[in-house]
CSV table of C-alpha atoms and ligand atoms in Angstrom, one decimal:
chain,number,residue,atom,x,y,z
A,15,MET,CA,17.6,10.3,-18.1
A,16,ILE,CA,19.2,12.3,-15.4
A,17,GLY,CA,18.1,15.5,-17.1
A,18,GLN,CA,14.6,14.2,-17.1
A,19,ASN,CA,14.7,13.4,-13.4
A,20,GLU,CA,15.9,16.9,-12.7
A,21,LEU,CA,12.9,18.3,-14.5
A,22,SER,CA,10.3,16.5,-12.5
A,23,PRO,CA,9.6,17.9,-9.0
A,24,LEU,CA,7.8,14.7,-8.2
A,25,LEU,CA,11.0,12.7,-8.3
A,26,SER,CA,12.5,14.9,-5.6
A,27,ALA,CA,10.3,15.1,-2.6
A,28,PRO,CA,6.5,14.8,-3.0
A,29,LEU,CA,4.3,16.4,-0.3
A,30,LEU,CA,1.8,13.6,-0.7
A,31,SER,CA,2.4,10.2,-2.2
A,32,VAL,CA,-0.4,7.7,-2.5
A,33,GLN,CA,0.5,4.1,-3.4
A,34,ALA,CA,-1.8,1.3,-4.3
A,35,LEU,CA,-4.8,2.7,-2.4
A,36,HIS,CA,-7.8,0.4,-2.2
A,37,VAL,CA,-11.1,1.2,-0.6
A,38,ALA,CA,-14.0,-1.4,-0.3
A,39,PHE,CA,-17.5,-1.0,1.0
A,40,SER,CA,-18.9,-4.3,2.2
A,41,GLY,CA,-16.7,-6.3,-0.2
A,42,GLN,CA,-17.3,-4.0,-3.1
A,43,GLU,CA,-14.1,-2.2,-4.3
A,44,ALA,CA,-14.8,1.5,-4.9
A,45,VAL,CA,-11.0,2.4,-5.3
A,46,ARG,CA,-8.8,-0.2,-6.9
A,47,GLY,CA,-5.2,0.4,-6.6
A,48,VAL,CA,-4.8,4.2,-7.1
A,49,SER,CA,-1.3,5.8,-7.1
A,50,PHE,CA,-0.5,9.4,-7.5
A,51,ALA,CA,1.8,12.1,-6.0
A,52,ILE,CA,1.6,15.8,-5.4
A,53,ALA,CA,4.7,18.0,-5.3
A,54,PRO,CA,4.9,21.0,-3.0
A,55,GLY,CA,3.0,23.9,-4.6
A,56,GLU,CA,1.4,21.7,-7.2
A,57,THR,CA,-2.3,21.2,-7.9
A,58,LEU,CA,-3.4,17.7,-9.1
A,59,GLY,CA,-6.9,17.5,-10.6
A,60,LEU,CA,-8.7,14.3,-10.1
A,61,VAL,CA,-11.5,14.0,-12.7
A,62,GLY,CA,-14.0,11.2,-13.5
A,63,GLU,CA,-17.7,10.5,-13.8
A,64,SER,CA,-20.0,10.2,-10.9
A,65,GLY,CA,-19.3,7.1,-8.8
A,66,SER,CA,-15.7,6.6,-10.2
A,67,GLY,CA,-14.3,6.8,-6.6
A,68,LYS,CA,-13.0,10.4,-6.4
A,69,SER,CA,-14.6,11.2,-3.1
A,70,ALA,CA,-13.8,7.8,-1.6
A,71,THR,CA,-10.1,8.4,-2.6
A,72,SER,CA,-9.9,11.8,-0.9
A,73,LEU,CA,-11.9,10.7,2.2
A,74,ALA,CA,-9.6,7.7,2.6
A,75,LEU,CA,-6.5,10.0,2.7
A,76,LEU,CA,-7.9,11.8,5.7
A,77,ARG,CA,-9.4,8.6,7.1
A,78,LEU,CA,-12.9,10.2,7.1
A,79,LEU,CA,-14.7,7.1,5.7
A,80,PRO,CA,-17.1,5.1,7.9
A,81,PRO,CA,-15.5,2.2,9.9
A,82,SER,CA,-17.2,-0.2,7.5
A,83,ALA,CA,-14.8,0.9,4.8
A,84,ALA,CA,-11.8,-1.4,4.3
A,85,ILE,CA,-8.8,0.7,3.3
A,86,SER,CA,-5.3,-0.5,2.3
A,87,GLY,CA,-2.2,0.9,0.6
A,88,SER,CA,-0.1,3.8,1.8
A,89,VAL,CA,-0.5,7.6,2.0
A,90,ALA,CA,2.9,9.2,2.7
A,91,PHE,CA,2.7,12.8,3.8
A,92,ALA,CA,5.8,14.9,4.3
A,93,ARG,CA,5.4,16.9,7.5
A,94,ALA,CA,6.8,20.5,7.8
A,95,ASP,CA,9.8,19.1,9.7
A,96,GLY,CA,10.6,16.8,6.8
A,97,VAL,CA,9.6,13.6,8.4
A,98,THR,CA,7.3,11.5,6.2
A,99,GLU,CA,4.4,9.7,7.8
A,100,ASP,CA,2.0,7.0,6.5
A,101,LEU,CA,-1.3,8.6,7.3
A,102,LEU,CA,-3.1,5.2,7.1
A,103,GLY,CA,-0.9,3.9,10.0
A,104,LEU,CA,-1.1,6.9,12.3
A,105,PRO,CA,-3.0,6.7,15.6
A,106,GLU,CA,-6.3,8.6,15.5
A,107,GLU,CA,-5.0,11.3,17.8
A,108,ALA,CA,-2.1,12.1,15.4
A,109,MET,CA,-4.5,12.0,12.5
A,110,ARG,CA,-6.8,14.6,14.2
A,111,ARG,CA,-3.8,17.0,14.4
A,112,HIS,CA,-3.4,16.8,10.6
A,113,ARG,CA,-7.0,17.3,9.7
A,114,GLY,CA,-7.9,20.9,9.3
A,115,ARG,CA,-4.4,22.0,10.1
A,116,SER,CA,-1.7,20.6,7.8
A,117,ILE,CA,-4.4,19.2,5.4
A,118,ALA,CA,-7.7,21.1,5.0
A,119,MET,CA,-10.7,20.1,3.0
A,120,ILE,CA,-13.6,21.9,1.3
A,121,PHE,CA,-16.7,20.2,-0.1
A,122,GLN,CA,-19.3,20.9,-2.7
A,123,GLU,CA,-22.1,22.2,-0.5
A,124,PRO,CA,-20.9,25.0,1.9
A,125,MET,CA,-23.9,24.7,4.2
A,126,THR,CA,-22.8,21.2,5.3
A,127,ALA,CA,-19.6,22.7,6.6
A,128,LEU,CA,-21.3,25.7,8.3
A,129,ASN,CA,-23.3,25.9,11.4
A,130,PRO,CA,-26.5,27.7,10.5
A,131,VAL,CA,-27.0,29.2,14.0
A,132,MET,CA,-23.5,30.5,14.6
A,133,LYS,CA,-22.1,33.9,13.4
A,134,ILE,CA,-19.6,33.3,10.7
A,135,GLY,CA,-16.8,35.2,12.4
A,136,ARG,CA,-17.1,32.8,15.3
A,137,GLN,CA,-17.0,29.8,13.0
A,138,ILE,CA,-13.8,31.0,11.3
A,139,ALA,CA,-12.4,31.7,14.8
A,140,GLU,CA,-13.3,28.2,15.9
A,141,ALA,CA,-11.4,26.6,13.0
A,142,LEU,CA,-8.3,28.4,14.3
A,143,LEU,CA,-8.9,27.7,18.0
A,144,ALA,CA,-9.4,24.0,17.3
A,145,HIS,CA,-5.7,23.8,16.6
A,146,ALA,CA,-4.3,26.8,18.5
A,147,PRO,CA,-6.6,27.1,21.5
A,148,ARG,CA,-4.3,29.5,23.4
A,149,THR,CA,-4.4,32.2,20.7
A,150,PRO,CA,-5.2,35.5,22.4
A,151,GLY,CA,-8.6,37.0,21.6
A,152,ARG,CA,-7.3,40.1,19.9
A,153,GLU,CA,-5.1,38.0,17.6
A,154,VAL,CA,-8.0,35.6,16.9
A,155,ARG,CA,-10.0,38.6,15.7
A,156,GLU,CA,-7.2,39.9,13.6
A,157,ARG,CA,-6.6,36.5,12.0
A,158,VAL,CA,-10.4,36.1,11.3
A,159,LEU,CA,-10.6,39.5,9.6
A,160,ALA,CA,-7.4,38.8,7.6
A,161,ALA,CA,-8.9,35.5,6.4
A,162,MET,CA,-12.1,37.1,5.4
A,163,ARG,CA,-10.2,39.8,3.5
A,164,GLU,CA,-8.1,37.2,1.8
A,165,VAL,CA,-11.1,35.5,0.3
A,166,ALA,CA,-12.7,38.8,-0.6
A,167,LEU,CA,-15.7,38.7,1.7
A,168,PRO,CA,-17.1,42.2,1.7
A,169,ASP,CA,-17.0,44.5,4.7
A,170,PRO,CA,-15.5,41.9,7.2
A,171,GLU,CA,-15.8,44.0,10.4
A,172,ARG,CA,-19.5,44.2,10.0
A,173,ARG,CA,-20.3,40.9,8.3
A,174,MET,CA,-18.4,38.7,10.8
A,175,ASP,CA,-21.5,39.0,13.0
A,176,ASP,CA,-23.8,37.7,10.3
A,177,TYR,CA,-25.2,34.2,10.0
A,178,PRO,CA,-24.6,31.8,7.0
A,179,HIS,CA,-28.1,32.4,5.5
A,180,GLN,CA,-27.3,36.1,5.2
A,181,PHE,CA,-24.7,35.3,2.5
A,182,SER,CA,-25.0,34.1,-1.1
A,183,GLY,CA,-23.9,30.6,-2.1
A,184,GLY,CA,-20.6,31.9,-3.5
A,185,GLN,CA,-19.9,34.0,-0.4
A,186,ARG,CA,-20.6,30.9,1.8
A,187,GLN,CA,-18.0,28.9,-0.2
A,188,ARG,CA,-15.6,31.9,0.5
A,189,ILE,CA,-16.3,31.5,4.2
A,190,VAL,CA,-15.6,27.8,4.0
A,191,ILE,CA,-12.3,28.5,2.2
A,192,ALA,CA,-11.4,31.1,4.9
A,193,MET,CA,-12.0,28.4,7.5
A,194,ALA,CA,-9.9,26.0,5.6
A,195,LEU,CA,-7.0,28.4,5.1
A,196,ILE,CA,-6.8,30.0,8.5
A,197,ASN,CA,-4.5,27.3,9.9
A,198,LYS,CA,-2.2,27.7,6.9
A,199,PRO,CA,-2.5,24.1,5.6
A,200,ARG,CA,0.1,22.7,3.4
A,201,LEU,CA,-2.4,20.6,1.4
A,202,LEU,CA,-5.9,21.6,0.4
A,203,ILE,CA,-8.3,18.9,-0.7
A,204,ALA,CA,-11.2,20.5,-2.7
A,205,ASP,CA,-14.0,18.0,-3.6
A,206,GLU,CA,-16.2,19.6,-6.2
A,207,PRO,CA,-15.9,23.0,-4.6
A,208,THR,CA,-17.8,24.8,-7.4
A,209,THR,CA,-20.3,22.3,-8.6
A,210,ALA,CA,-23.2,23.6,-6.5
A,211,LEU,CA,-22.6,27.2,-7.9
A,212,ASP,CA,-23.8,28.8,-11.1
A,213,VAL,CA,-21.3,29.3,-13.9
A,214,THR,CA,-20.4,32.9,-13.1
A,215,VAL,CA,-19.9,32.3,-9.4
A,216,GLN,CA,-18.0,29.1,-10.2
A,217,ALA,CA,-15.5,31.2,-12.3
A,218,GLN,CA,-15.0,33.6,-9.4
A,219,ILE,CA,-14.3,30.8,-6.9
A,220,LEU,CA,-11.9,29.1,-9.3
A,221,ALA,CA,-10.1,32.5,-9.7
A,222,LEU,CA,-9.9,32.8,-6.0
A,223,LEU,CA,-8.4,29.3,-5.6
A,224,LYS,CA,-5.9,30.1,-8.3
A,225,LYS,CA,-4.9,33.3,-6.5
A,226,LEU,CA,-4.6,31.6,-3.1
A,227,LYS,CA,-2.6,28.7,-4.7
A,228,SER,CA,0.0,31.1,-6.3
A,229,GLU,CA,0.2,33.4,-3.2
A,230,HIS,CA,0.6,30.7,-0.6
A,231,LYS,CA,2.3,28.1,-2.7
A,232,LEU,CA,-0.5,25.8,-1.6
A,233,SER,CA,-0.6,22.2,-2.8
A,234,MET,CA,-4.0,21.1,-3.9
A,235,LEU,CA,-6.0,18.0,-4.7
A,236,PHE,CA,-8.8,19.4,-6.8
A,237,ILE,CA,-11.7,17.0,-7.6
A,238,SER,CA,-14.4,17.5,-10.2
A,239,HIS,CA,-16.4,15.5,-12.7
A,240,ASP,CA,-15.8,18.4,-15.1
A,241,LEU,CA,-12.5,18.2,-17.0
A,242,ALA,CA,-13.0,21.8,-18.2
A,243,VAL,CA,-13.1,23.1,-14.6
A,244,VAL,CA,-10.1,20.9,-13.6
A,245,ALA,CA,-8.1,22.2,-16.5
A,246,GLN,CA,-8.4,25.8,-15.2
A,247,VAL,CA,-6.7,25.2,-11.8
A,248,ALA,CA,-4.7,22.0,-12.1
A,249,ASP,CA,-1.0,21.5,-13.1
A,250,ARG,CA,-1.5,17.8,-13.7
A,251,VAL,CA,-4.6,15.7,-14.1
A,252,ALA,CA,-5.4,12.2,-13.1
A,253,VAL,CA,-8.4,10.6,-14.8
A,254,MET,CA,-10.4,8.1,-12.7
A,255,ARG,CA,-12.8,5.5,-14.0
A,256,GLN,CA,-14.4,2.7,-12.0
A,257,GLY,CA,-12.0,3.0,-9.2
A,258,GLU,CA,-8.9,3.2,-11.2
A,259,ILE,CA,-6.7,6.0,-12.6
A,260,VAL,CA,-6.7,5.3,-16.3
A,261,GLU,CA,-4.5,8.2,-17.3
A,262,GLN,CA,-2.4,10.9,-15.7
A,263,GLY,CA,-0.2,13.7,-17.0
A,264,SER,CA,0.2,17.5,-17.3
A,265,VAL,CA,-3.0,19.4,-18.2
A,266,ARG,CA,-1.6,20.0,-21.6
A,267,GLN,CA,-0.8,16.4,-22.3
A,268,VAL,CA,-4.2,15.2,-21.2
A,269,LEU,CA,-6.1,17.8,-23.1
A,270,THR,CA,-4.1,17.8,-26.3
A,271,ARG,CA,-3.1,14.1,-26.4
A,272,PRO,CA,-5.5,12.1,-24.4
A,273,GLN,CA,-4.4,8.4,-24.3
A,274,HIS,CA,-7.5,6.8,-23.2
A,275,ALA,CA,-10.9,6.7,-25.0
A,276,TYR,CA,-12.6,7.5,-21.7
A,277,THR,CA,-10.6,10.8,-21.4
A,278,ARG,CA,-11.5,11.7,-25.0
A,279,GLY,CA,-15.1,11.1,-24.0
A,280,LEU,CA,-14.8,13.4,-21.0
A,281,LEU,CA,-13.2,16.1,-23.3
A,282,ALA,CA,-15.9,15.8,-25.8
A,283,SER,CA,-18.8,15.9,-23.3
A,284,ALA,CA,-17.5,18.5,-20.9
A,285,PRO,CA,-18.2,21.6,-23.1
A,286,THR,CA,-21.6,20.4,-24.3
A,287,MET,CA,-22.9,19.3,-20.8
A,288,ARG,CA,-21.5,22.1,-18.7
A,289,THR,CA,-21.0,25.1,-21.0
A,290,PRO,CA,-23.4,24.7,-23.9
A,291,ARG,CA,-22.3,27.6,-25.9
A,292,ASP,CA,-18.6,26.5,-26.0
A,293,ARG,CA,-17.0,24.4,-28.6
A,294,PRO,CA,-14.5,21.6,-27.6
A,295,LEU,CA,-11.6,23.9,-28.2
A,296,ALA,CA,-12.8,26.2,-25.4
A,297,THR,CA,-11.6,23.7,-22.8
A,298,MET,CA,-8.1,24.2,-24.0
A,299,VAL,CA,-8.4,28.0,-24.5
A,300,ARG,CA,-9.6,28.3,-20.8
A,301,ALA,CA,-6.7,26.2,-19.6
A,302,GLY,CA,-4.3,28.5,-21.5
A,303,ILE,CA,-3.3,25.9,-24.0
B,29,ATP,N1,-20.1,5.3,2.6
B,29,ATP,C1,-20.3,4.5,1.6
B,29,ATP,N2,-20.8,3.3,1.7
B,29,ATP,C2,-21.0,2.4,0.7
B,29,ATP,N3,-20.7,2.7,-0.6
B,29,ATP,C3,-20.1,3.9,-0.8
B,29,ATP,C4,-19.9,4.9,0.2
B,29,ATP,N4,-19.3,6.0,-0.3
B,29,ATP,C5,-19.1,5.7,-1.6
B,29,ATP,N5,-19.6,4.5,-1.9
B,29,ATP,C6,-19.6,3.8,-3.3
B,29,ATP,O1,-18.2,3.9,-3.8
B,29,ATP,C7,-18.3,4.3,-5.2
B,29,ATP,C8,-17.5,5.5,-5.4
B,29,ATP,O2,-18.2,6.7,-4.8
B,29,ATP,P1,-17.6,8.1,-4.7
B,29,ATP,O3,-18.5,8.9,-3.8
B,29,ATP,O4,-16.1,8.0,-4.4
B,29,ATP,O5,-17.7,8.6,-6.2
B,29,ATP,P2,-17.4,10.0,-6.8
B,29,ATP,O6,-16.4,9.8,-8.0
B,29,ATP,O7,-16.9,10.9,-5.8
B,29,ATP,O8,-18.8,10.4,-7.5
B,29,ATP,P3,-19.5,11.9,-7.5
B,29,ATP,O9,-18.9,12.6,-8.8
B,29,ATP,O10,-20.9,11.6,-7.8
B,29,ATP,O11,-19.2,12.7,-6.3
B,29,ATP,C9,-19.8,4.4,-5.6
B,29,ATP,O12,-20.2,3.1,-6.1
B,29,ATP,C10,-20.4,4.6,-4.3
B,29,ATP,O13,-21.8,4.1,-4.3
B,30,MG,MG1,-17.8,12.7,-5.0
């Protein structure tokens, strides 16, 4: 047993540990006792059909749900200095310091995160200045250019003065990722970050997230309804259904030996719904299994 414990990074010190999370909207429970943990440098994929409570779970972690939502449970987050805090119990002011700094979030539709009438260089700069307001102008510019290069936006010096509509959908998602990463977060929550993109661009953004994850040892909560997509970036997968996690394990375990009929259904439906020309095995091939 001791040997097993040594093998699991989660049993040492998780970066994030969610216990018995419940979320209810006007008495209706959308999240019903969800527990999971993410180790430093690990990506957990949260997968499940529409309405299963994935977004409600991620928004509850950052306390971004409307005041009408009733949230209970605990969300322990290990700060850089080693102190663990329960995010659900923090004063709003302390929570604001985490959001966009130690924990960043990207969403499905990049335009909702971008201001259509502000140059993108300025928007990336503002993401930095929100948490480091005294950064000198020259350094801000250097950091913005570095962030644009990191997400492979073309010709950063010139394009930083362009507006969001002058970029493609995939490039806009790269801008949002640059904004999320400029403060060097320790946890990135990505809620369906590729769902609005066509398949080729989706593959490029997934490749970028994988590269960033390995280069920065970033921890990620990666949410998608598509198990085939999750399998490409995640180390472990948690399967959600009707507000509960019905199964969790390594990508290999969940894909090769799904325990729950619902997971087997997701496995069978993923290739036919999302990638018509693939056979079921392709899910595993893409995940490197
Ligand atoms: N702000 C809200 N007010 C009331 N009900 C909500 C709210 N947000 C979510 N819900 C309900 O909570 C349940 C879970 O929704 P959630 O958005 O978390 O699903 P999801 O798994 O993210 O789905 P999708 O794949 O479509 O994004 C749904 O029944 C939804 O209608
Ligand atoms: Mg959602």
